[in-house]
Amino acid sequence: MKKALIIGAAGFVGGYLIDYIQKKCVWSIIATKMPYEDFEYPEVKICNLDIMDKDSIVNLLREIHPDYIFHLAAQSSVALSWKNPGLTVDVNIKGSLNLLDAVRELDYVPRVMLIGSGEEYGFVLRDEVPIREENVLRPGNIYAATKACQNMLGKIYFQAYGMDIVMIRAFNHIGPNQAPIFVVSDFCKQVVEIEKELREPVLYVGNLSARRDFSDVRDVVRAYTFLMESGVAGQTYNVGSGEAVSIGEILQLILEFSLKQINVEVDSNRIRPVDIPIIEADIEKLVSCTGWKREITLRDTIKETLDYWRARL
Ligand code: A2R
């Protein structure tokens, strides 16, 4: 039986990845969380791990001997990367380097999956959409720059040391349980606060014209497991829906499901210092390698995210 190690499992994606593996893969799972995080999962061994401490990564890998390593641990918010660039660089670059270096010291070759981001492409030209993996990277924010760097390090460790590394560029993923610093979760939470009369009936938004490629997180983790099994070492794969929609269109969908009349106002604090007009994935490489297809519509994800906040607030 293959042994999968999920690093950074206490975040948004980790639980969904565990769920999918438990249902569909015959792999045992060990997951890591930060020492201060509360995270438990039936039939999963959970260990504390801070990727800033390379020795603890080495010790954990020697103890566990995983076949597959999903590297999810990150400072994953673009907004926070503007506010705390140092932390974002430390965790996303130095932390990933610590992991790669720890794996290099092993006496066997596990497969490592580095999760990057569609944000790495940055300032995409009109004729470059949908974006293919070999497109020039022009990161437009600090988070994106750190993920582009992680991808380059992965490629270098593959070439220089023959390590088995598959790299992902994940486009926006959404769903129930996502922190409200991300746009869809933020809008859904605000709508439910208004429904429950916890605030005035005004929904605050940032730039509504930016177009992004949104997928349900459950479709995304399915793609990760497919690529873990059949992705080619040293290669990067886009994971997304292949279809960009504007934040304004997302907002309209959310408002359609709302139970109250809501006014929309632009909040200048929500406008990012640099916002890229369109990011849309070309997913041909993912599809031809794995046969992956989107299964959950944007509508369904939004409905479920609203229901999540209705149950939670
Ligand atoms: O920042 P926290 O306290 O929420 O903890 C996050 C954790 N993390 C770390 N783990 C180990 N060592 C560190 N030094 C460290 N710093 C942060 O990684 C959190 O529990 C987890 C990442 O989860 P999220 O931020 O919720 O990311 P998500 O949405 O699960 O995305 C997974 C991956 C990330 O690499 C994203 O950049 C990419 O997919 O899109």
Short mmCIF file of C-alpha atoms and ligand atoms in Angstrom, two decimals:
data_model
loop_
_atom_site.label_atom_id
_atom_site.label_comp_id
_atom_site.label_asym_id
_atom_site.label_seq_id
_atom_site.Cartn_x
_atom_site.Cartn_y
_atom_site.Cartn_z
CA MET A 1 0.00 0.00 0.00
CA LYS A 2 1.31 3.47 -0.90
CA LYS A 3 1.89 5.87 1.95
CA ALA A 4 0.88 9.51 1.37
CA LEU A 5 2.20 12.37 3.48
CA ILE A 6 0.17 15.58 3.35
CA ILE A 7 2.16 18.57 4.61
CA GLY A 8 0.04 21.55 5.69
CA ALA A 9 -3.16 19.49 5.95
CA ALA A 10 -4.99 21.74 8.41
CA GLY A 11 -5.70 24.39 5.78
CA PHE A 12 -8.60 24.66 3.36
CA VAL A 13 -7.48 21.99 0.88
CA GLY A 14 -6.04 19.39 3.29
CA GLY A 15 -9.34 18.00 4.62
CA TYR A 16 -10.77 17.65 1.12
CA LEU A 17 -7.62 15.86 -0.05
CA ILE A 18 -7.81 13.45 2.88
CA ASP A 19 -11.51 12.81 2.17
CA TYR A 20 -10.86 12.01 -1.46
CA ILE A 21 -7.89 9.72 -0.75
CA GLN A 22 -9.84 7.86 1.93
CA LYS A 23 -12.74 7.29 -0.46
CA LYS A 24 -10.94 6.57 -3.70
CA CYS A 25 -7.28 5.63 -3.22
CA VAL A 26 -5.82 2.61 -1.49
CA TRP A 27 -3.18 4.72 0.29
CA SER A 28 -2.47 5.16 3.97
CA ILE A 29 -2.31 8.81 5.04
CA ILE A 30 -0.13 10.76 7.44
CA ALA A 31 -0.84 14.47 7.70
CA THR A 32 0.97 17.41 9.26
CA LYS A 33 -0.27 20.61 10.89
CA MET A 34 1.36 23.56 12.60
CA PRO A 35 1.87 22.94 16.36
CA TYR A 36 -0.75 25.59 17.25
CA GLU A 37 -3.42 24.30 14.85
CA ASP A 38 -6.32 22.09 15.99
CA PHE A 39 -6.73 19.33 13.47
CA GLU A 40 -7.91 15.76 13.81
CA TYR A 41 -9.15 13.27 11.27
CA PRO A 42 -10.50 9.72 11.70
CA GLU A 43 -7.91 7.09 10.76
CA VAL A 44 -5.22 9.64 9.93
CA LYS A 45 -2.04 10.01 11.94
CA ILE A 46 -1.43 13.73 12.47
CA CYS A 47 2.04 15.11 13.28
CA ASN A 48 3.19 18.62 14.11
CA LEU A 49 5.54 20.12 11.54
CA ASP A 50 6.81 23.62 10.86
CA ILE A 51 8.50 23.59 7.45
CA MET A 52 10.82 26.39 8.57
CA ASP A 53 12.64 23.73 10.62
CA LYS A 54 14.46 21.53 8.14
CA ASP A 55 15.73 19.03 10.74
CA SER A 56 12.19 18.18 11.80
CA ILE A 57 11.26 17.54 8.16
CA VAL A 58 14.24 15.18 7.80
CA ASN A 59 13.31 13.35 11.02
CA LEU A 60 9.67 13.00 10.02
CA LEU A 61 10.50 11.70 6.54
CA ARG A 62 12.98 9.15 7.98
CA GLU A 63 10.38 7.97 10.47
CA ILE A 64 7.47 7.75 8.04
CA HIS A 65 9.10 6.81 4.73
CA PRO A 66 6.30 8.18 2.52
CA ASP A 67 5.90 7.23 -1.15
CA TYR A 68 3.93 10.36 -2.01
CA ILE A 69 4.36 13.83 -0.50
CA PHE A 70 1.71 16.51 -1.10
CA HIS A 71 3.23 19.87 -0.16
CA LEU A 72 0.27 22.11 0.70
CA ALA A 73 1.89 24.16 3.48
CA ALA A 74 2.05 27.81 2.52
CA GLN A 75 1.17 31.38 3.24
CA SER A 76 -1.57 31.18 0.64
CA SER A 77 -3.23 34.59 0.64
CA VAL A 78 -2.35 37.24 -1.97
CA ALA A 79 -3.82 39.95 0.28
CA LEU A 80 -1.67 38.86 3.24
CA SER A 81 1.41 38.67 1.02
CA TRP A 82 1.19 42.45 0.52
CA LYS A 83 0.87 42.98 4.25
CA ASN A 84 3.50 40.45 5.29
CA PRO A 85 5.92 39.86 2.40
CA GLY A 86 8.70 38.57 4.67
CA LEU A 87 6.58 35.74 6.08
CA THR A 88 5.31 34.85 2.59
CA VAL A 89 8.88 34.62 1.24
CA ASP A 90 10.05 32.62 4.27
CA VAL A 91 7.29 30.02 4.22
CA ASN A 92 6.73 29.67 0.49
CA ILE A 93 10.36 29.77 -0.66
CA LYS A 94 12.58 28.80 2.29
CA GLY A 95 10.00 26.32 3.62
CA SER A 96 9.69 24.61 0.22
CA LEU A 97 13.46 24.58 -0.17
CA ASN A 98 13.76 22.93 3.26
CA LEU A 99 11.38 20.20 2.11
CA LEU A 100 13.20 19.63 -1.20
CA ASP A 101 16.54 19.51 0.57
CA ALA A 102 15.21 17.12 3.23
CA VAL A 103 13.89 14.79 0.50
CA ARG A 104 17.25 14.97 -1.29
CA GLU A 105 18.95 13.58 1.82
CA LEU A 106 16.79 10.43 1.85
CA ASP A 107 18.15 7.10 0.68
CA TYR A 108 15.15 6.53 -1.61
CA VAL A 109 13.16 8.69 -4.03
CA PRO A 110 9.59 9.54 -3.02
CA ARG A 111 7.35 11.54 -5.32
CA VAL A 112 6.87 15.16 -4.26
CA MET A 113 4.01 17.34 -5.47
CA LEU A 114 4.61 21.09 -5.16
CA ILE A 115 1.42 23.11 -5.24
CA GLY A 116 1.92 26.42 -7.00
CA SER A 117 -0.59 28.88 -8.37
CA GLY A 118 -2.14 30.28 -11.53
CA GLU A 119 -1.13 33.66 -10.07
CA GLU A 120 2.45 32.82 -11.15
CA TYR A 121 1.57 33.77 -14.76
CA GLY A 122 0.77 37.28 -13.62
CA PHE A 123 0.46 39.90 -16.35
CA VAL A 124 -0.97 37.75 -19.10
CA LEU A 125 -1.28 39.23 -22.59
CA ARG A 126 -4.63 38.93 -24.40
CA ASP A 127 -3.27 36.49 -26.99
CA GLU A 128 -1.78 34.27 -24.25
CA VAL A 129 -5.21 33.32 -22.86
CA PRO A 130 -5.94 30.51 -22.06
CA ILE A 131 -2.52 30.17 -20.47
CA ARG A 132 -0.34 27.18 -21.21
CA GLU A 133 2.27 25.90 -18.77
CA GLU A 134 5.20 27.11 -20.88
CA ASN A 135 3.92 30.71 -20.91
CA VAL A 136 6.33 33.37 -19.62
CA LEU A 137 5.82 34.04 -15.89
CA ARG A 138 5.30 37.70 -14.98
CA PRO A 139 4.14 37.52 -11.34
CA GLY A 140 2.20 40.60 -10.28
CA ASN A 141 2.21 40.14 -6.51
CA ILE A 142 4.45 38.79 -3.80
CA TYR A 143 2.53 35.54 -3.26
CA ALA A 144 2.79 34.82 -7.00
CA ALA A 145 6.53 35.55 -7.05
CA THR A 146 7.15 33.10 -4.20
CA LYS A 147 5.16 30.37 -5.93
CA ALA A 148 7.00 30.99 -9.22
CA CYS A 149 10.24 30.62 -7.28
CA GLN A 150 9.03 27.37 -5.69
CA ASN A 151 8.27 26.02 -9.17
CA MET A 152 11.77 26.95 -10.40
CA LEU A 153 13.37 25.29 -7.37
CA GLY A 154 11.33 22.15 -8.03
CA LYS A 155 12.54 22.04 -11.63
CA ILE A 156 16.15 22.58 -10.55
CA TYR A 157 16.01 19.81 -7.92
CA PHE A 158 14.49 17.49 -10.55
CA GLN A 159 17.22 18.29 -13.09
CA ALA A 160 20.18 18.43 -10.72
CA TYR A 161 19.38 15.53 -8.40
CA GLY A 162 17.01 13.32 -10.40
CA MET A 163 14.27 13.82 -7.82
CA ASP A 164 10.71 12.76 -8.62
CA ILE A 165 8.88 16.09 -8.49
CA VAL A 166 5.58 17.07 -10.10
CA MET A 167 4.58 20.72 -10.02
CA ILE A 168 1.09 22.14 -10.06
CA ARG A 169 -0.23 25.58 -10.90
CA ALA A 170 -3.61 25.60 -9.21
CA PHE A 171 -6.04 28.30 -10.26
CA ASN A 172 -8.63 29.71 -7.79
CA HIS A 173 -10.34 26.96 -5.84
CA ILE A 174 -13.40 27.52 -3.74
CA GLY A 175 -15.89 25.67 -1.56
CA PRO A 176 -17.35 25.31 1.92
CA ASN A 177 -14.95 25.96 4.80
CA GLN A 178 -12.69 28.40 2.93
CA ALA A 179 -11.43 31.34 5.00
CA PRO A 180 -13.32 34.56 4.24
CA ILE A 181 -10.14 36.36 3.15
CA PHE A 182 -10.81 34.74 -0.25
CA VAL A 183 -13.36 36.48 -2.45
CA VAL A 184 -16.14 33.90 -2.88
CA SER A 185 -16.12 32.88 0.76
CA ASP A 186 -16.02 36.57 1.75
CA PHE A 187 -19.07 37.48 -0.40
CA CYS A 188 -21.03 34.41 0.80
CA LYS A 189 -20.26 35.21 4.44
CA GLN A 190 -21.36 38.83 4.01
CA VAL A 191 -24.62 37.73 2.34
CA VAL A 192 -25.43 35.35 5.20
CA GLU A 193 -24.60 38.02 7.80
CA ILE A 194 -27.12 40.25 6.02
CA GLU A 195 -29.71 37.44 5.85
CA LYS A 196 -29.36 36.94 9.58
CA GLU A 197 -29.53 40.70 10.20
CA LEU A 198 -26.08 40.74 11.75
CA ARG A 199 -25.22 43.80 9.64
CA GLU A 200 -26.73 46.46 7.37
CA PRO A 201 -27.83 45.18 3.92
CA VAL A 202 -24.69 46.37 2.10
CA LEU A 203 -22.20 43.99 0.50
CA TYR A 204 -18.69 45.45 0.16
CA VAL A 205 -16.70 44.46 -2.92
CA GLY A 206 -13.34 45.18 -4.58
CA ASN A 207 -12.54 45.05 -8.30
CA LEU A 208 -15.47 43.29 -10.02
CA SER A 209 -14.02 43.23 -13.53
CA ALA A 210 -11.06 40.92 -12.82
CA ARG A 211 -11.63 37.52 -14.48
CA ARG A 212 -10.41 34.39 -12.75
CA ASP A 213 -10.59 30.63 -13.28
CA PHE A 214 -12.61 29.14 -10.38
CA SER A 215 -13.04 25.43 -9.59
CA ASP A 216 -14.55 23.49 -6.73
CA VAL A 217 -11.86 22.36 -4.29
CA ARG A 218 -13.11 18.76 -4.58
CA ASP A 219 -12.42 18.77 -8.32
CA VAL A 220 -9.00 20.24 -7.59
CA VAL A 221 -7.92 17.55 -5.11
CA ARG A 222 -9.10 14.86 -7.52
CA ALA A 223 -6.73 16.35 -10.12
CA TYR A 224 -3.89 16.31 -7.55
CA THR A 225 -4.31 12.59 -6.87
CA PHE A 226 -4.55 11.79 -10.60
CA LEU A 227 -1.33 13.72 -11.23
CA MET A 228 0.37 12.15 -8.22
CA GLU A 229 -0.18 8.80 -9.93
CA SER A 230 0.38 9.67 -13.56
CA GLY A 231 2.05 13.09 -13.83
CA VAL A 232 5.49 13.14 -15.47
CA ALA A 233 8.43 13.99 -13.19
CA GLY A 234 9.85 17.47 -13.75
CA GLN A 235 6.64 18.68 -15.42
CA THR A 236 4.26 21.45 -14.37
CA TYR A 237 0.49 21.07 -14.78
CA ASN A 238 -2.23 23.70 -14.70
CA VAL A 239 -5.19 22.68 -12.53
CA GLY A 240 -8.28 24.77 -13.15
CA SER A 241 -11.65 24.78 -14.89
CA GLY A 242 -10.33 26.19 -18.17
CA GLU A 243 -12.95 28.96 -18.06
CA ALA A 244 -12.52 32.43 -16.54
CA VAL A 245 -15.49 34.30 -15.06
CA SER A 246 -15.50 37.84 -13.70
CA ILE A 247 -15.81 38.52 -9.99
CA GLY A 248 -18.93 40.50 -10.98
CA GLU A 249 -20.52 37.37 -12.50
CA ILE A 250 -19.71 35.42 -9.33
CA LEU A 251 -21.31 38.20 -7.32
CA GLN A 252 -24.48 38.01 -9.45
CA LEU A 253 -24.72 34.24 -8.85
CA ILE A 254 -24.32 34.74 -5.11
CA LEU A 255 -26.95 37.51 -5.06
CA GLU A 256 -29.36 35.25 -6.99
CA PHE A 257 -29.28 32.77 -4.11
CA SER A 258 -29.59 35.43 -1.43
CA LEU A 259 -32.77 35.54 0.64
CA LYS A 260 -32.62 39.34 1.17
CA GLN A 261 -32.41 42.48 -0.97
CA ILE A 262 -28.75 43.59 -0.91
CA ASN A 263 -26.97 46.78 -2.04
CA VAL A 264 -23.44 46.49 -3.41
CA GLU A 265 -20.76 49.09 -2.59
CA VAL A 266 -17.11 49.31 -3.61
CA ASP A 267 -14.75 49.35 -0.64
CA SER A 268 -11.40 50.89 -1.61
CA ASN A 269 -9.62 48.70 0.98
CA ARG A 270 -10.62 45.67 -1.05
CA ILE A 271 -8.96 46.94 -4.25
CA ARG A 272 -5.53 45.33 -4.55
CA PRO A 273 -2.42 47.39 -5.34
CA VAL A 274 -2.04 45.42 -8.59
CA ASP A 275 -4.92 43.43 -10.08
CA ILE A 276 -4.42 41.39 -13.23
CA PRO A 277 -7.39 41.60 -15.69
CA ILE A 278 -7.68 37.93 -16.71
CA ILE A 279 -6.22 34.62 -15.57
CA GLU A 280 -7.58 31.51 -17.32
CA ALA A 281 -5.99 28.06 -17.50
CA ASP A 282 -5.35 25.93 -20.54
CA ILE A 283 -5.94 22.49 -19.01
CA GLU A 284 -5.13 20.36 -22.06
CA LYS A 285 -1.98 18.95 -20.43
CA LEU A 286 -3.88 17.85 -17.29
CA VAL A 287 -6.74 16.37 -19.31
CA SER A 288 -4.57 14.49 -21.79
CA CYS A 289 -2.37 13.10 -19.00
CA THR A 290 -5.15 12.01 -16.61
CA GLY A 291 -8.57 12.22 -18.28
CA TRP A 292 -9.66 14.63 -15.51
CA LYS A 293 -12.94 16.49 -16.03
CA ARG A 294 -14.68 19.10 -13.91
CA GLU A 295 -17.60 17.49 -12.04
CA ILE A 296 -18.98 20.29 -9.84
CA THR A 297 -20.49 23.45 -11.36
CA LEU A 298 -19.74 26.95 -10.09
CA ARG A 299 -23.43 27.32 -9.22
CA ASP A 300 -23.37 24.25 -6.98
CA THR A 301 -20.17 25.30 -5.24
CA ILE A 302 -21.59 28.76 -4.54
CA LYS A 303 -24.86 27.31 -3.22
CA GLU A 304 -22.92 24.99 -0.90
CA THR A 305 -20.63 27.78 0.28
CA LEU A 306 -23.66 29.92 1.16
CA ASP A 307 -25.24 26.98 2.99
CA TYR A 308 -21.97 26.43 4.86
CA TRP A 309 -22.08 30.01 6.17
CA ARG A 310 -25.82 29.71 6.92
CA ALA A 311 -25.07 26.71 9.13
CA ARG A 312 -22.01 28.29 10.68
CA LEU A 313 -23.10 31.82 11.56
O1 A2R B 1 -0.99 29.81 8.15
P1 A2R B 1 -1.74 28.80 8.97
O2 A2R B 1 -1.47 28.90 10.42
O3 A2R B 1 -3.21 28.73 8.60
O4 A2R B 1 -1.14 27.36 8.58
C1 A2R B 1 -1.06 26.99 7.21
C2 A2R B 1 0.08 26.03 7.00
N1 A2R B 1 1.38 26.67 7.19
C3 A2R B 1 2.47 25.97 7.51
N2 A2R B 1 2.67 24.66 7.69
C4 A2R B 1 3.90 24.27 8.07
N3 A2R B 1 4.92 25.10 8.27
C5 A2R B 1 4.78 26.44 8.10
N4 A2R B 1 5.80 27.27 8.33
C6 A2R B 1 3.50 26.93 7.71
N5 A2R B 1 2.99 28.16 7.47
C7 A2R B 1 1.69 27.98 7.16
O5 A2R B 1 -0.16 25.54 5.68
C8 A2R B 1 -2.22 26.15 6.72
O6 A2R B 1 -2.68 25.25 7.68
C9 A2R B 1 -1.58 25.40 5.54
C10 A2R B 1 -1.97 25.96 4.20
O7 A2R B 1 -3.34 26.00 4.15
P2 A2R B 1 -4.15 27.20 3.48
O8 A2R B 1 -3.47 28.49 3.75
O9 A2R B 1 -5.57 27.05 3.87
O10 A2R B 1 -3.94 26.88 1.94
P3 A2R B 1 -4.89 25.96 1.04
O11 A2R B 1 -6.01 26.79 0.51
O12 A2R B 1 -5.19 24.71 1.76
O13 A2R B 1 -3.95 25.71 -0.20
C11 A2R B 1 -3.02 24.64 -0.24
C12 A2R B 1 -1.95 24.99 -1.26
C13 A2R B 1 -1.13 26.21 -0.85
O14 A2R B 1 0.20 25.96 -1.22
C14 A2R B 1 -1.70 27.32 -1.68
O15 A2R B 1 -0.77 28.36 -1.87
C15 A2R B 1 -2.04 26.58 -2.96
O16 A2R B 1 -2.53 25.32 -2.52
O17 A2R B 1 -3.00 27.21 -3.73
#
